Tab-separated table of C-alpha atoms and ligand atoms in Angstrom:
chain	number	residue	atom	x	y	z
B	2	MET	CA	19.198	-7.061	-27.298
B	3	ALA	CA	17.435	-9.308	-29.437
B	4	ASP	CA	18.791	-12.232	-27.501
B	5	ILE	CA	17.477	-11.016	-24.079
B	6	VAL	CA	13.917	-10.473	-25.885
B	7	SER	CA	13.898	-14.118	-27.179
B	8	VAL	CA	15.096	-15.678	-24.129
B	9	VAL	CA	12.385	-13.685	-22.028
B	10	ALA	CA	9.673	-14.443	-24.624
B	11	ALA	CA	10.504	-18.129	-24.626
B	12	ASP	CA	9.568	-18.336	-21.048
B	13	GLU	CA	6.485	-16.167	-20.911
B	14	GLN	CA	4.242	-18.774	-19.785
B	15	ARG	CA	6.288	-19.491	-16.673
B	16	LEU	CA	5.967	-15.656	-15.856
B	17	LEU	CA	2.401	-15.775	-16.155
B	18	GLN	CA	1.990	-18.740	-14.220
B	19	ARG	CA	4.132	-17.604	-11.332
B	20	LEU	CA	2.280	-14.176	-11.304
B	21	GLN	CA	-1.005	-15.974	-11.000
B	22	GLU	CA	0.377	-18.034	-7.983
B	23	LEU	CA	1.790	-14.797	-6.320
B	24	VAL	CA	-1.488	-12.700	-6.806
B	25	GLU	CA	-3.472	-15.749	-5.251
B	26	VAL	CA	-1.508	-15.558	-2.274
B	27	GLU	CA	-3.074	-12.533	-0.845
B	28	SER	CA	-0.665	-10.265	1.375
B	29	PRO	CA	-2.048	-7.303	3.024
B	30	SER	CA	0.606	-5.006	4.900
B	31	GLU	CA	-0.992	-5.496	8.155
B	32	ASP	CA	-1.243	-9.490	8.106
B	33	LYS	CA	2.247	-10.888	8.690
B	34	ALA	CA	1.459	-14.401	8.351
B	35	ALA	CA	-0.067	-13.832	4.971
B	36	VAL	CA	2.677	-11.625	3.770
B	37	ASP	CA	5.144	-14.346	5.000
B	38	ARG	CA	3.104	-16.900	2.891
B	39	ALA	CA	3.938	-14.801	-0.251
B	40	GLY	CA	7.356	-14.344	0.849
B	41	ALA	CA	7.837	-18.225	1.179
B	42	LEU	CA	6.597	-18.643	-2.330
B	43	VAL	CA	9.000	-15.990	-3.949
B	44	SER	CA	11.925	-17.679	-1.673
B	45	GLY	CA	11.129	-21.056	-3.171
B	46	TRP	CA	11.925	-19.571	-6.692
B	47	VAL	CA	15.061	-17.869	-5.392
B	48	ALA	CA	16.304	-21.324	-3.842
B	49	GLU	CA	15.857	-22.821	-7.267
B	50	MET	CA	17.941	-20.097	-8.910
B	51	GLY	CA	20.766	-20.606	-6.367
B	52	GLY	CA	20.025	-17.440	-4.780
B	53	GLU	CA	20.919	-16.499	-0.973
B	54	ILE	CA	18.110	-15.988	1.029
B	55	ARG	CA	18.450	-13.473	4.351
B	56	ARG	CA	15.423	-12.967	6.151
B	57	HIS	CA	15.045	-9.649	8.021
B	58	PRO	CA	12.393	-10.301	10.625
B	59	GLN	CA	10.131	-7.150	11.310
B	60	GLU	CA	7.923	-6.408	14.463
B	61	GLY	CA	4.277	-6.700	13.282
B	62	PHE	CA	5.059	-7.278	9.555
B	63	GLY	CA	6.031	-9.549	7.170
B	64	ASN	CA	9.987	-10.474	6.935
B	65	VAL	CA	11.923	-8.306	4.452
B	66	LEU	CA	13.585	-10.657	2.209
B	67	GLU	CA	17.335	-9.793	1.016
B	68	LEU	CA	17.674	-12.203	-2.068
B	69	ARG	CA	21.378	-12.240	-3.186
B	70	PHE	CA	22.498	-13.340	-6.618
B	71	GLU	CA	26.241	-13.503	-7.293
B	72	PRO	CA	27.772	-14.233	-10.672
B	73	ALA	CA	29.249	-17.721	-11.336
B	74	GLN	CA	32.461	-16.341	-13.106
B	75	SER	CA	34.406	-13.762	-11.222
B	76	GLY	CA	35.308	-12.117	-14.570
B	77	SER	CA	31.944	-10.565	-15.035
B	78	SER	CA	31.575	-9.543	-11.343
B	79	ARG	CA	33.724	-6.269	-11.706
B	80	ARG	CA	30.423	-4.275	-12.171
B	81	GLY	CA	29.085	-2.761	-9.015
B	82	ARG	CA	25.861	-4.426	-7.236
B	83	VAL	CA	22.479	-3.679	-8.732
B	84	LEU	CA	19.601	-3.183	-6.102
B	85	LEU	CA	16.195	-4.489	-7.342
B	86	LEU	CA	13.585	-2.803	-4.982
B	87	GLY	CA	10.217	-4.197	-4.444
B	88	HIS	CA	7.632	-4.993	-1.850
B	89	LEU	CA	5.517	-7.878	-1.275
B	90	ASP	CA	2.539	-6.365	0.656
B	91	THR	CA	-0.578	-5.092	-1.116
B	92	VAL	CA	-3.420	-2.539	0.286
B	93	TRP	CA	-5.921	-5.167	-0.141
B	94	PRO	CA	-7.536	-6.779	2.838
B	95	MET	CA	-7.623	-10.647	3.229
B	96	GLY	CA	-10.755	-11.884	1.175
B	97	THR	CA	-10.564	-9.382	-1.522
B	98	LEU	CA	-9.506	-12.212	-3.952
B	99	ALA	CA	-13.085	-13.737	-3.760
B	100	LYS	CA	-14.469	-10.607	-5.207
B	101	MET	CA	-11.719	-9.573	-7.463
B	102	PRO	CA	-10.241	-12.854	-8.714
B	103	TRP	CA	-7.450	-13.467	-11.164
B	104	LYS	CA	-8.913	-12.712	-14.389
B	105	GLU	CA	-7.429	-12.395	-18.031
B	106	ASP	CA	-9.880	-10.356	-20.090
B	107	ALA	CA	-9.157	-8.538	-23.445
B	108	GLY	CA	-5.284	-8.447	-22.913
B	109	LYS	CA	-5.378	-7.258	-19.281
B	110	ILE	CA	-4.908	-9.519	-16.299
B	111	PHE	CA	-6.696	-8.500	-13.327
B	112	GLY	CA	-6.274	-9.247	-9.460
B	113	PRO	CA	-5.234	-7.420	-5.922
B	114	GLY	CA	-1.618	-6.355	-6.201
B	115	VAL	CA	-1.202	-7.676	-9.604
B	116	VAL	CA	0.469	-4.510	-10.960
B	117	ASP	CA	1.367	-2.888	-7.493
B	118	MET	CA	3.374	-4.840	-7.546
B	119	LYS	CA	3.449	-8.573	-7.805
B	120	ALA	CA	4.017	-8.507	-11.579
B	121	GLY	CA	7.174	-6.440	-10.630
B	122	VAL	CA	8.626	-9.213	-8.286
B	123	VAL	CA	8.065	-11.911	-10.957
B	124	MET	CA	9.491	-9.975	-13.698
B	125	ALA	CA	12.540	-9.306	-11.708
B	126	LEU	CA	13.206	-13.105	-11.136
B	127	GLU	CA	12.589	-13.555	-14.876
B	128	ALA	CA	14.823	-10.873	-15.779
B	129	LEU	CA	17.669	-12.500	-13.562
B	130	MET	CA	17.218	-15.991	-15.181
B	131	ALA	CA	17.590	-14.175	-18.680
B	132	VAL	CA	20.585	-12.404	-17.724
B	133	LYS	CA	22.264	-15.714	-16.296
B	134	ALA	CA	21.220	-17.665	-19.601
B	135	LEU	CA	22.967	-15.107	-21.502
B	136	GLY	CA	26.131	-14.846	-19.381
B	137	ALA	CA	25.898	-11.421	-18.529
B	138	GLU	CA	25.600	-11.880	-14.662
B	139	ARG	CA	26.778	-9.156	-12.013
B	140	PRO	CA	26.006	-8.958	-8.430
B	141	VAL	CA	22.340	-8.428	-7.873
B	142	THR	CA	20.384	-7.977	-4.435
B	143	LEU	CA	16.511	-8.221	-4.866
B	144	LEU	CA	15.047	-6.678	-1.610
B	145	LEU	CA	11.306	-7.052	-1.036
B	146	ASN	CA	9.778	-5.521	1.847
B	147	SER	CA	6.368	-5.951	3.422
B	148	ASP	CA	5.620	-2.424	4.804
B	149	GLU	CA	5.769	-0.295	1.734
B	150	GLU	CA	1.967	0.261	1.282
B	151	ILE	CA	2.036	1.873	4.742
B	152	GLY	CA	5.118	4.081	4.492
B	153	SER	CA	8.051	1.606	4.833
B	154	PRO	CA	8.323	2.546	8.643
B	155	ILE	CA	10.506	-0.543	9.592
B	156	SER	CA	12.184	-1.639	6.195
B	157	ARG	CA	13.430	1.889	5.543
B	158	ALA	CA	16.764	1.598	7.414
B	159	ILE	CA	17.490	-1.906	5.787
B	160	THR	CA	16.861	-0.387	2.367
B	161	GLU	CA	19.012	2.499	3.019
B	162	LYS	CA	21.782	0.540	4.298
B	163	ILE	CA	21.853	-2.066	1.189
B	164	ALA	CA	21.422	0.848	-1.355
B	165	GLN	CA	24.566	2.525	-0.197
B	166	GLU	CA	26.497	-0.922	-1.315
B	167	CYS	CA	25.061	-0.646	-4.647
B	168	SER	CA	25.899	1.348	-7.740
B	169	ALA	CA	22.222	1.611	-9.010
B	170	VAL	CA	18.764	1.024	-7.865
B	171	PHE	CA	15.737	-0.271	-10.109
B	172	VAL	CA	12.547	0.138	-8.391
B	173	LEU	CA	9.998	-2.484	-9.442
B	174	GLU	CA	6.747	-0.154	-9.055
B	175	PRO	CA	4.591	-0.121	-11.849
B	176	ALA	CA	5.113	2.211	-15.042
B	177	GLN	CA	3.548	5.837	-15.286
B	178	GLY	CA	1.454	4.865	-18.291
B	179	LEU	CA	4.367	3.597	-20.582
B	180	ALA	CA	6.919	5.681	-19.003
B	181	TYR	CA	9.803	5.036	-16.571
B	182	LYS	CA	9.821	7.554	-13.468
B	183	THR	CA	13.006	9.662	-13.168
B	184	ALA	CA	11.403	12.016	-10.329
B	185	ARG	CA	9.017	11.648	-7.469
B	186	LYS	CA	7.668	13.852	-4.921
B	187	GLY	CA	8.670	13.544	-1.311
B	188	VAL	CA	5.400	13.019	1.091
B	189	GLY	CA	4.806	14.348	4.420
B	190	ASN	CA	2.035	13.850	6.734
B	191	TYR	CA	0.991	16.489	9.808
B	192	GLU	CA	-1.806	16.235	12.377
B	193	LEU	CA	-2.999	19.268	13.716
B	194	LYS	CA	-4.926	18.750	17.101
B	195	VAL	CA	-6.780	21.961	18.685
B	196	GLU	CA	-8.159	21.721	22.117
B	197	GLY	CA	-10.788	24.325	22.896
B	198	VAL	CA	-13.165	25.179	25.683
B	199	ALA	CA	-16.424	23.384	25.509
B	200	ALA	CA	-19.655	25.205	26.611
B	201	HIS	CA	-23.460	25.107	25.905
B	202	SER	CA	-23.925	27.185	22.811
B	203	GLY	CA	-27.219	28.567	24.230
B	204	VAL	CA	-26.487	29.139	27.974
B	205	ASP	CA	-22.838	29.819	28.026
B	206	PHE	CA	-21.798	30.986	24.832
B	207	GLU	CA	-19.350	33.501	26.000
B	208	ARG	CA	-17.377	31.053	27.898
B	209	GLY	CA	-16.796	28.409	25.222
B	210	HIS	CA	-13.774	28.567	22.902
B	211	SER	CA	-14.316	26.736	19.732
B	212	ALA	CA	-11.788	24.221	18.479
B	213	VAL	CA	-13.585	23.895	15.339
B	214	LEU	CA	-13.650	27.599	14.782
B	215	GLU	CA	-9.825	27.556	15.532
B	216	MET	CA	-9.280	24.583	13.153
B	217	ALA	CA	-10.966	26.331	10.143
B	218	ARG	CA	-8.769	29.278	10.434
B	219	LEU	CA	-5.679	26.800	10.856
B	220	VAL	CA	-6.648	24.776	7.662
B	221	GLN	CA	-6.976	27.999	5.581
B	222	THR	CA	-3.535	29.022	6.765
B	223	VAL	CA	-1.931	25.421	6.013
B	224	ALA	CA	-3.718	25.237	2.809
B	225	GLY	CA	-2.044	28.623	1.911
B	226	PHE	CA	1.632	27.063	2.251
B	227	THR	CA	0.736	25.423	-1.230
B	228	ASP	CA	3.273	26.879	-3.734
B	229	LEU	CA	2.511	25.331	-7.194
B	230	SER	CA	5.405	26.942	-8.872
B	231	GLN	CA	7.702	24.862	-6.591
B	232	GLY	CA	5.761	21.662	-7.005
B	233	LEU	CA	4.765	22.029	-3.259
B	234	THR	CA	1.205	21.108	-2.333
B	235	VAL	CA	-0.685	20.848	1.206
B	236	ASN	CA	-4.014	19.156	1.273
B	237	PRO	CA	-5.966	19.108	4.522
B	238	GLY	CA	-7.732	15.881	3.698
B	239	VAL	CA	-9.335	14.808	6.744
B	240	ILE	CA	-11.024	17.079	9.575
B	241	THR	CA	-12.894	15.557	12.574
B	242	GLY	CA	-14.122	17.703	15.532
B	243	GLY	CA	-16.935	18.605	17.808
B	244	THR	CA	-19.972	16.485	19.072
B	245	ARG	CA	-23.246	18.520	18.613
B	246	SER	CA	-24.302	21.680	17.030
B	247	ASN	CA	-25.370	23.064	20.219
B	248	VAL	CA	-21.844	22.238	21.875
B	249	ILE	CA	-18.964	24.552	21.514
B	250	ALA	CA	-16.191	22.286	20.239
B	251	ALA	CA	-13.752	21.190	22.677
B	252	GLU	CA	-11.789	19.130	20.186
B	253	CYS	CA	-10.748	19.246	16.540
B	254	THR	CA	-8.347	17.467	14.429
B	255	ALA	CA	-6.994	17.709	10.938
B	256	GLU	CA	-4.776	15.325	8.860
B	257	VAL	CA	-2.647	17.145	6.203
B	258	ASP	CA	-0.784	15.730	3.369
B	259	VAL	CA	2.213	17.510	2.057
B	260	ARG	CA	3.961	16.785	-1.148
B	261	ILE	CA	7.479	18.495	-1.941
B	262	ALA	CA	9.298	18.418	-5.255
B	263	LYS	CA	12.609	19.829	-3.837
B	264	ALA	CA	14.653	18.566	-0.819
B	265	ASP	CA	15.154	21.921	0.422
B	266	ASP	CA	11.533	22.449	0.953
B	267	ALA	CA	11.427	19.901	3.674
B	268	ALA	CA	12.930	22.274	6.021
B	269	ARG	CA	10.719	25.125	4.827
B	270	VAL	CA	7.513	22.998	5.378
B	271	GLU	CA	8.750	21.883	8.582
B	272	LYS	CA	9.238	25.472	9.870
B	273	LEU	CA	5.912	26.515	8.358
B	274	PHE	CA	4.023	23.858	10.367
B	275	ARG	CA	5.948	24.104	13.652
B	276	GLY	CA	5.381	27.960	13.668
B	277	LEU	CA	1.540	27.603	13.454
B	278	GLU	CA	-0.215	29.691	16.139
B	279	VAL	CA	-3.750	29.888	17.330
B	280	THR	CA	-5.805	33.043	17.043
B	281	ASP	CA	-7.922	32.447	20.085
B	282	LYS	CA	-5.473	32.318	22.706
B	283	ALA	CA	-7.692	30.044	24.870
B	284	CYS	CA	-7.155	27.398	22.402
B	285	ARG	CA	-4.283	24.846	22.446
B	286	LEU	CA	-2.448	23.465	19.275
B	287	THR	CA	-0.467	20.363	18.910
B	288	VAL	CA	1.287	19.744	15.664
B	289	THR	CA	2.814	16.231	15.176
B	290	GLY	CA	4.076	14.499	12.021
B	291	GLY	CA	6.608	15.514	9.444
B	292	ILE	CA	8.048	14.803	6.128
B	293	ASN	CA	8.648	11.208	5.851
B	294	ARG	CA	9.807	10.530	2.401
B	295	PRO	CA	12.383	12.968	0.911
B	296	PRO	CA	11.726	13.678	-2.719
B	297	MET	CA	13.522	11.765	-5.397
B	298	GLU	CA	14.858	14.602	-7.796
B	299	ARG	CA	16.125	14.107	-11.242
B	300	LYS	CA	19.770	14.192	-10.611
B	301	ALA	CA	22.421	13.035	-13.186
B	302	GLY	CA	22.858	9.447	-12.209
B	303	THR	CA	19.132	8.739	-12.701
B	304	GLU	CA	19.271	10.629	-16.041
B	305	ALA	CA	22.125	8.523	-16.989
B	306	LEU	CA	20.328	5.179	-16.314
B	307	PHE	CA	17.165	6.618	-18.060
B	308	HIS	CA	19.245	7.205	-21.118
B	309	LEU	CA	20.496	3.955	-21.228
B	310	ALA	CA	17.104	2.374	-20.682
B	311	GLN	CA	15.757	4.834	-23.613
B	312	LYS	CA	18.648	3.229	-25.949
B	313	LEU	CA	18.043	-0.302	-24.918
B	314	ALA	CA	14.270	0.016	-25.642
B	315	GLU	CA	14.897	1.535	-28.743
B	316	GLU	CA	17.120	-1.481	-29.888
B	317	MET	CA	14.165	-3.760	-28.841
B	318	GLY	CA	11.937	-1.616	-30.895
B	319	PHE	CA	10.048	0.519	-28.713
B	320	VAL	CA	10.028	4.220	-27.425
B	321	LEU	CA	10.602	4.620	-23.742
B	322	ASP	CA	9.533	7.931	-22.205
B	323	GLU	CA	10.014	9.283	-18.671
B	324	ALA	CA	7.607	10.899	-16.132
B	325	SER	CA	7.360	12.548	-12.859
B	326	THR	CA	4.841	11.778	-10.202
B	327	GLY	CA	3.526	13.031	-6.999
B	328	GLY	CA	3.527	9.642	-5.342
B	329	GLY	CA	6.262	8.434	-3.430
B	330	SER	CA	7.976	4.937	-3.403
B	331	ASP	CA	11.138	3.295	-1.728
B	332	GLY	CA	13.060	4.795	-4.593
B	333	ASN	CA	12.683	8.139	-2.795
B	334	PHE	CA	14.894	6.896	-0.009
B	335	THR	CA	17.601	5.546	-2.146
B	336	ALA	CA	17.390	8.531	-4.389
B	337	ALA	CA	17.849	10.784	-1.541
B	338	LEU	CA	21.129	9.056	-0.575
B	339	GLY	CA	22.636	9.941	-3.932
B	340	VAL	CA	22.211	6.353	-5.166
B	341	PRO	CA	21.357	6.601	-8.945
B	342	THR	CA	17.790	5.500	-9.071
B	343	LEU	CA	15.432	4.663	-11.621
B	344	ASP	CA	11.827	3.845	-10.817
B	345	GLY	CA	8.470	2.484	-12.742
B	346	MET	CA	10.698	-0.519	-13.933
B	347	GLY	CA	7.827	-2.835	-13.062
B	348	ALA	CA	4.606	-3.861	-15.045
B	349	VAL	CA	2.739	-1.636	-17.393
B	350	GLY	CA	-0.927	-1.398	-16.128
B	351	ALA	CA	-3.394	0.821	-14.319
B	352	GLY	CA	-5.596	1.145	-11.312
B	353	ALA	CA	-3.337	0.484	-8.523
B	354	HIS	CA	-5.051	0.581	-5.033
B	355	ALA	CA	-8.449	0.536	-7.286
B	356	ALA	CA	-10.798	-2.058	-8.238
B	357	HIS	CA	-9.883	-2.171	-11.812
B	358	GLU	CA	-6.131	-2.894	-10.876
B	359	HIS	CA	-4.543	-4.760	-13.870
B	360	VAL	CA	-1.518	-5.337	-15.760
B	361	VAL	CA	-1.337	-5.023	-19.703
B	362	LYS	CA	-0.254	-8.687	-20.761
B	363	ALA	CA	1.322	-7.374	-24.056
B	364	HIS	CA	4.024	-5.487	-22.271
B	365	LEU	CA	5.186	-8.042	-19.603
B	366	ALA	CA	7.913	-9.777	-21.694
B	367	GLU	CA	9.043	-6.556	-23.178
B	368	ARG	CA	9.323	-4.769	-20.051
B	369	THR	CA	11.091	-7.793	-18.378
B	370	ALA	CA	13.562	-7.831	-21.327
B	371	LEU	CA	14.236	-4.170	-20.865
B	372	LEU	CA	14.815	-4.841	-16.911
B	373	ALA	CA	17.432	-7.669	-17.888
B	374	GLY	CA	19.229	-5.343	-20.263
B	375	MET	CA	19.352	-2.680	-17.655
B	376	ILE	CA	20.694	-5.303	-15.191
B	377	ALA	CA	23.235	-6.570	-17.580
B	378	GLN	CA	24.545	-3.062	-18.833
B	379	ALA	CA	24.138	-0.320	-16.187
B	380	GLU	CA	27.106	1.078	-14.707
N	418	LIG	ZN1	4.083	-0.315	-4.918
């Protein structure tokens, strides 16, 4: 392990320089041309490494890049293929860079998308180069999509297909504090829409059927689906309805976020939402949406990967913990297929999706070396 650490550390300048270059190519999910520019930059580096580049065009989003690396000698290729899973898109609109430029300050590196997850992408390439330098290659696919920040609607199918050809999946999302992520909640979104009957509140009160009042009852009901002992939460986060206080509201909508820790709860939640009924029978309710990311449960395969990572970290001189989170990633999809998945293998930092987003510089080489060690040694 000492070898991997020194190989990675020797190239830290290249890692930092590439990270700056990639952060300075802004890549919001909704801007295909911008995300494709970031993809072109990464593809250039992959071409230099001799990797094979397959582009999957996506309608309305940047191309998904399937970057394949095959071992030079056939002897070392007996291990299964590892999938390194990442995304090129960020939540930051074009122009953010001008207000939030690349900046190093007191050991922290700031910039849009730096921790989520441009550092993870650059780390993956450095880890692959270290593995090659040490003659520990195996078949690896680095899959970078462009729609993760909006729920991976189009790339999901590609991710699932490729994951099934792999023996392990390493997700390049940021660490949770200093920990790798061994469990993630599943995520669902529902929209409730109530149509009532409008009327003048002074002149025609009895003829009205308030969509706002009906929604108020429904929101109470769905919030009651929360079951903290099972890790199931329901948050009616947005409610919109009515026009003026002297009008009995004809319409009201609510957007509800659902998180589930257990795969079985998907069906339970679905049944609860589909079974919702109005109290005022003159109102009409429409429920749309559903669970779109299954939970990543802590299964034996993930546990084994984590234990290997913990052992390698110890050999490198640091302690690695595991954590679970309520947030979803593309690792949810691969874990749900039964492919051993370990997440949070990207940079250490904080502030993803927030103005103080940053990477902690001191951990970059160490985490890259650990990723390299995992690529070399995982079953
Ligand atoms: Zn991310």
